[in-house]
Structures are given as C-alpha cells and as structure tokens.
XYZ file of C-alpha atoms in Angstrom:
582
model
C -11.732 -21.179 13.966
C -10.644 -21.762 10.650
C -10.693 -19.786 7.295
C -13.376 -22.276 6.259
C -15.024 -22.000 9.499
C -15.401 -18.213 8.604
C -16.379 -17.983 5.600
C -18.993 -20.584 6.247
C -20.493 -17.942 8.991
C -21.386 -15.418 6.451
C -24.312 -12.923 6.987
C -27.324 -14.139 5.513
C -28.992 -11.397 3.150
C -31.292 -10.322 5.283
C -29.007 -9.876 8.628
C -26.443 -8.039 5.664
C -29.172 -5.732 4.124
C -30.356 -4.772 7.871
C -27.131 -4.011 8.880
C -26.227 -1.893 5.648
C -29.853 0.048 6.472
C -28.806 0.583 9.923
C -25.681 2.192 8.815
C -27.321 4.329 6.185
C -29.485 5.628 9.369
C -27.440 6.554 11.651
C -23.933 8.096 11.111
C -22.453 9.432 14.400
C -19.368 9.384 15.546
C -18.129 10.418 12.412
C -19.799 7.924 10.865
C -18.700 5.767 13.336
C -21.925 4.449 14.936
C -22.299 0.997 15.755
C -25.190 0.632 13.534
C -22.981 -0.721 10.789
C -19.993 -1.302 12.220
C -19.647 -4.957 12.748
C -19.013 -5.432 16.600
C -16.697 -7.265 18.531
C -18.700 -9.866 20.727
C -18.404 -9.372 24.391
C -17.149 -13.323 24.942
C -14.753 -13.433 28.398
C -10.852 -13.789 27.485
C -10.001 -17.273 27.761
C -6.660 -19.346 27.188
C -4.837 -18.588 23.665
C -5.287 -20.984 20.895
C -2.287 -23.432 20.232
C -1.211 -21.220 17.318
C -1.030 -18.055 19.043
C 0.962 -19.735 22.157
C 3.333 -21.295 19.545
C 3.805 -18.265 17.676
C 4.495 -16.070 20.871
C 6.983 -18.774 21.939
C 9.344 -17.933 18.775
C 9.786 -14.289 19.296
C 8.226 -13.083 22.572
C 6.782 -9.458 23.172
C 7.586 -7.486 25.644
C 7.153 -8.418 29.414
C 4.463 -6.971 31.460
C 6.204 -3.862 33.039
C 5.295 -3.017 36.569
C 5.239 0.663 35.704
C 3.710 2.247 33.259
C 4.868 5.620 31.485
C 1.430 6.871 29.836
C -2.021 5.618 29.856
C -4.710 5.794 27.284
C -7.921 3.889 26.385
C -6.503 3.165 23.120
C -3.419 3.553 21.410
C -3.117 4.316 17.482
C 0.389 3.158 16.292
C 1.112 5.097 13.331
C -0.795 8.534 11.850
C -1.495 7.978 8.418
C -4.865 8.180 6.994
C -5.986 5.140 8.634
C -4.377 6.085 12.092
C -6.390 9.259 11.838
C -9.458 8.027 11.274
C -9.457 5.256 13.980
C -8.763 7.734 16.456
C -11.495 10.392 15.617
C -13.743 7.190 15.334
C -12.284 6.055 19.007
C -12.764 9.813 20.584
C -15.781 10.145 19.082
C -17.234 7.168 21.395
C -15.384 8.586 24.606
C -12.466 7.199 24.718
C -8.744 8.551 25.746
C -7.074 8.369 22.499
C -3.424 8.650 22.260
C -1.393 8.585 18.676
C 2.272 7.145 18.627
C 3.970 8.382 14.915
C 7.787 7.345 14.095
C 8.409 10.658 12.067
C 9.196 14.206 13.318
C 6.565 17.120 13.464
C 6.410 19.318 10.964
C 7.571 22.117 13.300
C 10.760 20.214 14.312
C 11.497 20.331 11.185
C 11.524 23.864 10.883
C 8.363 24.087 8.878
C 7.067 27.461 8.731
C 2.985 27.812 8.919
C 2.620 23.702 7.890
C -0.535 22.495 6.695
C -0.581 19.355 8.831
C 1.027 18.585 12.495
C 2.970 15.916 10.948
C 2.591 12.002 9.585
C 0.354 11.989 7.201
C 1.429 8.457 5.988
C 0.878 6.930 2.369
C -2.300 9.042 2.734
C -0.754 12.148 2.091
C 1.199 11.104 -1.024
C -1.610 9.518 -3.125
C -3.846 11.067 -5.532
C -7.278 10.956 -3.456
C -8.948 8.348 -5.967
C -11.290 5.845 -4.141
C -13.615 3.247 -4.779
C -16.864 2.116 -3.055
C -20.089 -0.082 -3.294
C -23.307 1.109 -3.753
C -24.612 -2.391 -3.095
C -23.298 -4.243 -0.284
C -24.232 -7.444 -1.188
C -22.487 -7.111 -4.877
C -19.578 -5.601 -3.220
C -18.837 -8.440 -1.291
C -18.548 -10.900 -4.058
C -16.843 -8.556 -6.452
C -14.120 -8.112 -3.805
C -14.474 -11.268 -2.860
C -13.963 -13.049 -6.722
C -11.114 -10.434 -6.983
C -9.336 -11.768 -3.841
C -9.233 -15.258 -5.624
C -10.907 -16.766 -2.221
C -8.240 -15.136 -0.259
C -9.970 -12.655 2.139
C -13.223 -14.860 3.516
C -16.288 -13.896 2.481
C -17.381 -12.435 6.226
C -14.651 -10.157 5.862
C -15.443 -9.247 2.579
C -19.054 -8.450 3.775
C -17.931 -6.175 6.750
C -15.777 -3.885 4.047
C -18.888 -3.699 1.777
C -21.437 -2.909 4.338
C -19.220 0.215 5.792
C -17.602 0.999 2.309
C -21.207 1.800 0.704
C -21.510 4.413 3.184
C -18.369 5.988 2.869
C -19.748 8.998 0.505
C -22.083 9.734 3.485
C -19.220 9.410 6.328
C -16.639 11.895 3.824
C -20.345 14.653 3.412
C -20.149 14.350 7.518
C -16.637 15.190 7.854
C -16.754 17.873 5.501
C -14.743 16.873 2.996
C -15.259 17.503 -0.889
C -15.404 14.802 -3.022
C -17.255 14.074 -6.521
C -18.069 10.573 -7.719
C -18.660 8.494 -10.827
C -21.107 5.473 -11.733
C -18.252 2.804 -12.911
C -14.926 1.789 -12.026
C -14.312 -1.362 -11.652
C -11.465 -2.723 -12.990
C -12.916 -6.022 -14.405
C -16.200 -5.524 -15.572
C -16.976 -9.327 -16.290
C -16.524 -10.585 -12.733
C -19.925 -10.721 -10.612
C -20.813 -7.624 -8.478
C -18.619 -5.410 -11.061
C -21.843 -3.031 -11.625
C -22.321 -2.070 -7.943
C -18.689 -0.487 -8.173
C -18.144 3.476 -8.246
C -15.390 5.597 -8.589
C -14.565 8.938 -6.479
C -11.829 11.130 -6.034
C -11.540 13.150 -3.066
C -10.453 16.842 -3.992
C -7.161 18.112 -3.290
C -6.098 14.503 -3.900
C -4.189 12.740 -0.891
C -2.431 15.484 0.696
C -5.706 17.589 1.260
C -7.574 14.774 2.539
C -4.996 14.108 5.130
C -4.975 17.766 5.858
C -8.604 17.367 6.566
C -7.959 14.457 8.727
C -5.307 15.954 10.475
C -7.515 18.979 11.270
C -10.317 16.812 13.121
C -7.321 15.415 15.111
C -6.587 18.259 16.486
C -9.771 19.965 16.913
C -10.483 17.053 19.428
C -6.961 17.864 21.350
C -6.054 13.838 20.767
C -2.331 13.753 21.816
C -0.326 12.556 19.041
C 3.486 11.733 20.483
C 5.674 12.219 17.153
C 8.868 10.657 16.979
C 8.268 7.902 19.018
C 8.457 4.763 17.290
C 6.448 2.080 18.786
C 8.828 -1.207 18.962
C 6.699 -3.809 20.548
C 3.461 -4.673 21.698
C 3.094 -5.450 25.453
C 1.246 -8.970 26.139
C -0.301 -10.504 28.744
C 1.436 -13.857 28.946
C -1.492 -15.789 30.050
C -4.405 -14.654 28.088
C -2.380 -13.327 25.296
C -4.282 -9.952 25.592
C -2.350 -6.907 24.385
C -2.356 -4.527 27.373
C -0.313 -1.532 25.673
C 2.840 -0.651 23.672
C 6.857 0.169 24.398
C 7.758 2.927 22.273
C 11.157 4.656 21.831
C 10.613 8.597 22.290
C 13.017 10.946 21.018
C 15.609 7.812 20.621
C 16.219 8.132 23.804
C 12.939 7.563 26.224
C 11.855 3.988 26.703
C 8.299 4.385 27.502
C 5.492 1.814 28.158
C 2.156 2.917 27.112
C -0.798 0.981 28.529
C -3.861 0.545 26.493
C -6.664 0.368 28.826
C -9.155 -0.820 25.907
C -7.030 -1.700 23.064
C -3.685 -1.346 20.389
C -4.904 -0.129 16.597
C -1.620 -0.959 14.035
C -1.854 1.675 11.652
C 1.940 1.411 10.367
C 1.719 0.820 6.570
C 3.014 -2.235 4.606
C 6.835 -3.222 3.973
C 7.249 -1.040 0.650
C 10.999 0.089 2.195
C 12.041 -3.111 4.056
C 14.317 -5.666 1.698
C 14.486 -8.613 3.748
C 10.779 -8.580 4.109
C 10.541 -7.643 0.551
C 12.649 -10.444 -0.936
C 11.137 -13.154 0.764
C 7.522 -11.943 -0.021
C 7.164 -10.321 -3.497
C 6.925 -12.894 -6.736
C 9.448 -10.281 -8.351
C 12.069 -8.364 -7.004
C 13.579 -5.827 -6.815
C 10.537 -3.859 -6.243
C 10.561 -0.032 -5.554
C 8.052 2.158 -4.077
C 7.217 5.770 -4.094
C 5.123 5.842 -1.421
C 5.564 6.723 2.300
C 9.332 6.175 3.007
C 9.030 5.030 6.633
C 6.508 1.740 6.002
C 9.531 -0.375 6.934
C 7.249 -3.238 8.402
C 6.956 -2.535 12.198
C 3.465 -3.422 12.359
C 4.037 -6.877 10.729
C 7.032 -7.434 13.017
C 5.236 -6.584 16.248
C 2.251 -8.658 15.335
C 3.540 -11.557 14.069
C 6.246 -11.294 17.412
C 2.343 -11.829 19.632
C 1.281 -14.555 17.242
C -0.758 -12.811 14.469
C -0.753 -15.089 11.206
C 0.314 -13.024 8.061
C -1.125 -12.636 4.962
C -1.603 -11.008 1.593
C 1.839 -11.058 1.400
C 2.640 -10.813 -2.451
C -0.634 -8.301 -2.862
C 0.954 -5.019 -3.865
C -0.338 -1.941 -6.032
C 2.580 -1.869 -8.319
C 3.632 -1.513 -12.277
C 6.702 -0.563 -13.810
C 8.837 2.855 -12.221
C 12.065 4.962 -12.691
C 14.308 4.426 -9.874
C 17.531 5.463 -8.879
C 20.102 5.000 -5.720
C 20.256 8.665 -4.914
C 16.412 8.711 -3.835
C 14.818 6.053 -1.395
C 11.221 6.640 -3.300
C 10.785 5.484 -7.199
C 9.586 7.936 -9.739
C 6.057 8.053 -11.351
C 5.481 6.912 -14.624
C 3.808 8.866 -17.401
C 4.873 8.314 -21.122
C 3.109 11.127 -23.292
C 0.299 9.765 -25.058
C 0.102 9.872 -28.840
C 3.678 9.477 -29.272
C 5.913 6.640 -30.189
C 7.040 4.237 -27.492
C 7.402 0.950 -26.732
C 8.128 -1.608 -23.284
C 11.117 -4.111 -23.968
C 12.150 -6.729 -21.755
C 16.070 -7.249 -21.305
C 16.279 -9.184 -24.356
C 14.842 -6.298 -26.417
C 11.343 -8.047 -26.625
C 8.018 -6.549 -25.913
C 5.674 -7.893 -23.814
C 2.609 -6.013 -23.610
C -0.004 -3.830 -24.591
C 2.036 -0.108 -23.672
C -0.912 2.094 -23.151
C -3.097 -0.260 -20.927
C -0.317 -0.213 -18.675
C -2.078 -0.533 -15.276
C -1.234 1.230 -12.394
C -1.499 -1.629 -9.894
C -1.454 -4.866 -11.575
C 1.174 -4.635 -13.804
C 3.356 -6.078 -11.713
C 2.019 -9.348 -12.143
C 3.333 -9.605 -15.810
C 7.238 -8.727 -14.691
C 7.690 -12.284 -12.635
C 8.603 -14.127 -16.091
C 11.591 -15.949 -15.618
C 14.715 -17.691 -17.740
C 15.328 -20.922 -15.725
C 18.245 -21.282 -18.234
C 20.247 -18.337 -16.876
C 18.611 -17.966 -14.045
C 17.142 -14.340 -14.476
C 13.825 -12.103 -14.458
C 13.599 -11.079 -17.974
C 11.428 -8.071 -17.372
C 13.938 -6.694 -14.369
C 14.561 -3.928 -15.295
C 12.466 -3.610 -18.641
C 13.119 -0.438 -20.576
C 10.836 2.395 -22.015
C 12.237 3.105 -25.775
C 11.117 6.413 -27.405
C 12.342 9.191 -29.763
C 13.462 12.803 -29.869
C 9.541 13.613 -30.692
C 8.407 11.613 -27.844
C 11.238 13.056 -25.576
C 10.350 16.746 -26.477
C 7.144 16.244 -25.923
C 6.634 16.167 -22.163
C 7.939 14.686 -18.905
C 7.523 10.771 -19.221
C 7.708 10.530 -15.612
C 6.841 12.288 -12.528
C 8.571 13.222 -9.012
C 7.878 15.026 -6.211
C 4.448 16.808 -5.851
C 6.874 19.292 -3.695
C 3.834 19.187 -0.727
C 5.983 17.352 1.659
C 9.318 18.660 3.510
C 12.248 17.152 2.081
C 12.788 15.240 4.875
C 9.782 12.991 3.585
C 10.089 13.391 -0.134
C 13.928 14.743 -1.284
C 12.552 13.781 -4.901
C 13.185 16.286 -7.371
C 10.115 17.206 -10.091
C 10.947 15.741 -13.354
C 11.804 18.062 -16.166
C 9.448 18.788 -18.669
C 11.579 17.799 -21.652
C 13.381 15.197 -20.049
C 16.697 16.844 -20.792
C 17.742 17.214 -17.026
C 17.400 13.489 -16.332
C 19.780 12.473 -19.506
C 22.165 15.071 -18.236
C 21.774 13.003 -14.742
C 22.421 9.711 -16.846
C 18.757 8.262 -16.225
C 18.016 8.329 -19.584
C 20.352 6.549 -22.219
C 20.757 8.309 -25.119
C 21.973 6.748 -29.231
C 21.873 8.036 -32.224
C 20.871 5.005 -33.553
C 18.774 1.854 -32.090
C 21.772 -0.767 -32.487
C 23.721 1.748 -30.579
C 21.341 2.197 -28.048
C 20.987 -1.563 -27.302
C 24.869 -1.059 -27.161
C 24.732 1.689 -24.589
C 21.918 0.006 -22.516
C 24.609 -2.954 -21.937
C 27.437 -0.975 -21.189
C 25.469 0.568 -18.220
C 25.596 -1.300 -14.938
C 21.912 -0.626 -12.933
C 21.996 -0.209 -9.164
C 18.857 -2.488 -8.114
C 19.020 -1.964 -4.933
C 18.977 0.696 -2.088
C 22.470 1.699 -0.418
C 23.473 -0.476 2.705
C 21.137 -3.572 1.853
C 22.446 -6.511 3.385
C 21.569 -9.545 0.221
C 24.984 -11.111 -1.007
C 23.153 -13.424 -3.260
C 21.144 -10.673 -5.249
C 23.578 -8.524 -7.178
C 23.107 -5.191 -6.091
C 24.483 -4.159 -9.828
C 22.629 -5.529 -12.811
C 23.898 -5.744 -16.564
C 21.987 -6.543 -19.573
C 23.238 -8.393 -22.512
C 20.304 -6.904 -25.039
C 20.839 -8.012 -29.093
C 21.256 -4.709 -31.138
C 19.484 -6.970 -34.088
C 16.427 -7.990 -31.797
C 16.348 -4.474 -30.311
C 16.226 -2.925 -34.067
C 14.033 -5.883 -34.964
C 11.573 -4.956 -32.210
C 11.264 -1.378 -32.852
C 11.215 -2.147 -36.680
C 8.351 -4.499 -36.382
C 6.297 -2.145 -34.378
C 7.046 0.716 -36.902
C 5.496 -1.476 -39.082
C 2.282 -1.636 -37.076
C 2.288 1.876 -37.029
C 2.260 1.811 -41.170
C -0.705 -0.978 -41.369
C -2.621 0.648 -37.976
C -3.165 -2.526 -36.512
C -0.723 -4.213 -33.734
C -1.111 -7.923 -34.698
C 1.191 -8.837 -31.634
C -0.675 -6.955 -28.755
C -3.471 -5.214 -29.846
C -2.405 -1.677 -29.267
C -5.021 0.473 -30.541
C -4.385 2.451 -33.906
C -4.677 5.862 -32.439
C -1.802 4.783 -30.452
C 0.372 3.528 -33.167
C 2.582 6.173 -33.249
C 6.178 5.267 -35.003
C 9.738 5.273 -33.137
C 11.424 7.276 -36.036
C 13.470 10.283 -34.729
C 16.632 10.099 -33.826
C 18.174 10.579 -31.162
C 16.646 7.362 -29.527
C 16.277 7.072 -26.057
C 16.244 4.221 -23.185
C 15.869 4.011 -19.253
C 15.338 1.135 -17.124
C 11.710 0.405 -15.207
C 11.537 -1.633 -12.279
C 8.511 -3.683 -10.145
C 7.049 -1.118 -8.279
C 4.450 1.786 -7.695
C 2.279 2.761 -4.782
C 2.054 0.613 -1.806
C 2.815 -3.108 -0.332
C -0.180 -4.987 1.252
C 1.503 -7.567 3.587
C 0.501 -7.828 7.179
C -1.165 -9.477 9.875
C -4.316 -11.090 8.972
C -7.719 -8.859 9.641
C -10.820 -9.671 10.226
C -14.384 -8.005 9.873
C -14.091 -6.561 13.197
C -10.368 -4.951 12.248
C -9.149 -7.634 14.630
C -5.626 -8.894 13.802
C -5.613 -12.955 14.023
C -3.413 -15.739 14.048
C -2.684 -18.209 11.585
C -6.278 -20.122 12.511
C -8.410 -16.988 12.058
C -8.525 -17.063 15.813
C -8.280 -12.802 17.006
C -5.744 -11.993 18.932
C -7.636 -9.917 21.809
C -7.360 -6.092 21.878
C -4.982 -6.083 18.745
C -6.413 -4.268 15.641
C -5.259 -3.137 12.497
C -6.215 -0.554 9.832
C -5.021 0.972 5.954
C -2.192 -0.967 4.232
C -0.970 -2.830 7.106
C -2.775 -6.123 6.121
C -5.438 -5.087 3.899
C -7.960 -6.678 3.068
C -7.033 -6.687 -0.849
C -5.984 -10.481 -1.583
C -4.728 -10.974 -5.004
C -5.227 -8.407 -8.427
C -5.745 -5.233 -7.447
C -9.190 -3.434 -7.395
C -11.800 -2.116 -5.965
C -10.687 -1.640 -2.186
C -8.564 1.776 -2.923
C -6.045 2.689 -0.368
C -8.544 5.779 0.680
C -11.259 3.862 0.535
C -9.830 0.597 2.896
C -8.504 2.842 5.643
C -11.844 4.959 5.975
C -13.524 1.303 6.682
C -11.060 -0.168 8.460
C -10.065 2.948 10.459
C -13.601 3.271 11.631
C -13.942 -0.551 12.145
C -11.049 -1.362 14.378
C -11.010 2.429 16.100
C -15.050 1.402 17.218
C -14.296 -1.579 18.216
C -10.998 -1.001 20.396
C -12.941 2.065 22.006
C -15.790 -0.140 23.257
C -13.554 -3.063 24.634
C -14.269 -3.788 28.447
C -11.269 -2.112 30.142
C -8.614 -5.058 31.363
C -7.747 -2.714 34.284
C -10.870 -3.743 35.458
C -10.367 -7.077 36.254
C -8.686 -7.444 39.408
C -5.708 -9.802 37.923
C -4.308 -9.244 34.543
C -1.477 -11.300 34.816
C-alpha cells in the first residue's frame, strides 16, 4: 500500500467525528479504551511484501531461537514517557508486559530515596509542555499542513482523534496540568485556531515520576541495564516474535513477545554517524537524553522498516562544549544588548524571535565557494551590561543523577564560563573578532570517526565587518527601528559597554525525530507503508512530525502513540496460538 493509497483512505467526517465521540465517552484502561484508539484489523498474517523481504535481506535480524529466556505478551523497548504509557495501556488491557531499559536503575547508581526507579528518557528532561487540538478534524488538517504532506492524512487524523482527549487522559491519570486557548506556532495555517497549549505541573521530570509510579503500582517489571540489540523475526511471515537483549553487559537473552513489540528508544540525537547522513545542518548537538543513539531505528531497519522524517528536529542554536555529551540551553537576558552573527560577522535574523524548535532551518546557509556552512558555528555578541544581567544559558536542572546529566548549572553572571574559556572576552569589537579568529572551536564529540569533517573549526571573521555590524545595530537602537530584520523597538538595546563578549553556538536543542515509518495504528511500516506484523513504535522514534515543528509536542505525541501502540500490541492475537510459526 503506497502513501497515496493510505492518504486516500481517510476517515470520512462522519466516521471521524464518531470516533472522537466514542473517545469522549470511554476512558478505561488509562484512556486506552477501544473507543477512540485506531485499531489494527484482524486480517491473517500472509507472506511479506517484496519491499520487506528486500530490506530484510540487507541486514538480517536475529534467527528464531529454539529456547526463550523469558516470555511476555508485549515487550516494550525503552523506558521513557512513551514506553511507560505503552506499558500501562497494554497492562490495563490484560496483557503481560515486560519493559527493557538500556540504562541502570537509580538504586544501582547509589541514589538514595530516588523519586523514580530509573529511565525517564527525554520526558524526564523536558519542560512539561504539550499541545492538543480541541477539534480533531481541524487538528488533523493543521498537522498535515505543517508536515508539508510528509505525514499521511490518515496518520494525522489518528493523532488528532486521540490528542483531543489529552486533558481527559491526564485527569484520569491524576496528573496535574494547566491549559490555555491558542498556541499554534503558525496561526495563518488552516486548522490553527483549534490548537490549545498546556503545561504539566512540575515539568517533564514530575510527569515521568507520575508515570513511573503508575508502572510500579501495577507491578510491571522493568529490566534495567538491558539494552535490546536486535529484533527476532519470523523469516516467512516477517512477524516480529521477540527481542534479543544483552542484560548487564554479559547475558544475551532471547525474549519472546507473544503479541507484539513496541519500540520507544528515542531517536538519533547522540549518534554522529546517523546525524551526518540525515541532517541538513551538521554538526548538531542536543540537550536531551544522551542515550538516544538510534538503537530502535537500526533494529527496525534491519527487519525491513522504512525510515522517515530524517531531518526533522526540534532545534535552535545552543552552546556546546566537548567536555559534556549534552548541549546547554539558550536564554539570553531580555531587554539587554545582544545579537547573533554568522562566521563572517553578519546578523541573519530577528534575534528575540529565536524559535526553540525551528531556528535550525535558518542555519543551513552554505557558501559553495569555500565550501562551508556560514552559520555553523554562529555567535552571540553581547556587552558587559548584558553579561551582568543574568545567565545567557542554562545547564543542568539538577533533577537527574550525574550519570544521566553531568552538566553544571550555568553561573548567574556568566563569570565561571568566561574563566572556562567558553565565553570569549575583549575590550573592543575589533579585538573580539581577532579573539574569535585565534580560537579553535571543537565541533564534534571526542572519538567521532569522521575524517572528512574537521573536528575542529577555525573562523576568519573580518574585524571591520563585525564592528560595522555592531555599529549598524546600535544605530537601529538609537532610531528604535530595525530596518534589516524588524526587531521590536523595546528589544533594541545597544551593545556599548566594554568589555565585549562572544560565545559559539551550534545547531541543536531539544530532540530529533528520525526513525521507522509509523502509521495511525502505531505500526512500524516498510518503505511502501505496509505494516511489519507485530512491531509498533511510540515517542520520538519515527515521530509523526514531518517538516516544521509545531503542535505535536513531545509530551503530546508520546501520550497519544503510547496509548495507540500499547493498545494495539496488547490486542494482537498471540502468534503462539498457531501450530507453526516458522
């Protein structure tokens, strides 16, 4: 089935509204009830499509073992927000569930009285933001438009139907939140009027703490320190029969999944080989879960999955330093003098409108005559008044053990970072340009195996050009009109008080979304959009976001597809009921 044929099989408005109404009426199984979950049809398993067979022959999955180490109805791979919700939903439908998590438990790390048992993924590090549509029909339209058609309308409709129930689901789960009308990032796009924003009380860590508590209260087992290494696939039907995993670095386990496997491993934020192949702007550095290394993508591709949304990221410009895996956040003080410039000393945007998810698109400007990216790295330029006004970046929140996040908290006056050499300092703007030019900027993490791309970048910024840029900007501040980029009058504060400062900024930020193709039933699909039997995904891995980032917030998507995939995996007929499976 092609993408076009999927799109042509959209629900009619009557069917769609009926699905929505059923969801509003039924919120059993932690909002995972059949009423509004797009279900997998009960068609018998047949021979695989040619596309699946061809891809599977390129990278073979693990052969079907004669003995199994452990058995569950549903195996969830990855214990972040998506994995927790998939497990809760499947369990509440009567399935025996096992969660595999690659990282160690908090107890094994010696954490005293931990708030959570372990895991957490990017959910535990985000700010708790979510978006959802009030009207499912308009919400589906908005997602489809902002995905530029890269996500089939049927999948957009499935998301919108369940996403409209997010407030009811949070209430059912006892999770506190607030909502407000409006919130669409692109208000001129069709359907934008239906998008509401929300915030989970206490942010992402509090959200995952609640989910972890729900998992523990159900006695759903979590095998920590047990990364999945490959999927076990029936060579004839191409059904996924289980998972091979390495427990504690020594014990290889074959784990049978009687009904299905749900991949919730995160995307590729910390896999340099995949990022350089997929991203238009690279190097790129992220501040989320450092264990999102593309495991699920590689496993899914080995059993025939198609890969999509490779260059879809929630990214802006961020500070990054090779001593730490994660990048830092960006929070330049408001109402003080600062600008962004490229490697040549030129402004290139209205700085206060920096978008936390889409500025990445502005960083792919490329000078073919060199060749080089003109904005990798970019620089924030500011003065002493701005330096004293507050931290221009943010580090660790301190909520996670150092094993998961070793970044320090950013100093309130940026003095520590100046001492570290992260922020460059000079008494005048021309000297600042010379200081930038004499600095070598490490661009890749230690150990990156890429000899074609320099791991260190030097800049040749014209001192005259940077001085002219700052002087021109200061002129706009005097006139209270930015005729170049339209910065508002209230934000036009001059850069005049020495010393002056610069800090390198890289593409990066919150998350990436490359992964296997996912349909509206949560099934992982091959390049022709045919489902791979018994394989599901949820969360950032193969997100349904297709182009510009808006509306489908991380938390909103994992709530939706955690339910959809957990529900449909749990309601599969066990493959063990058949006399012959191979």
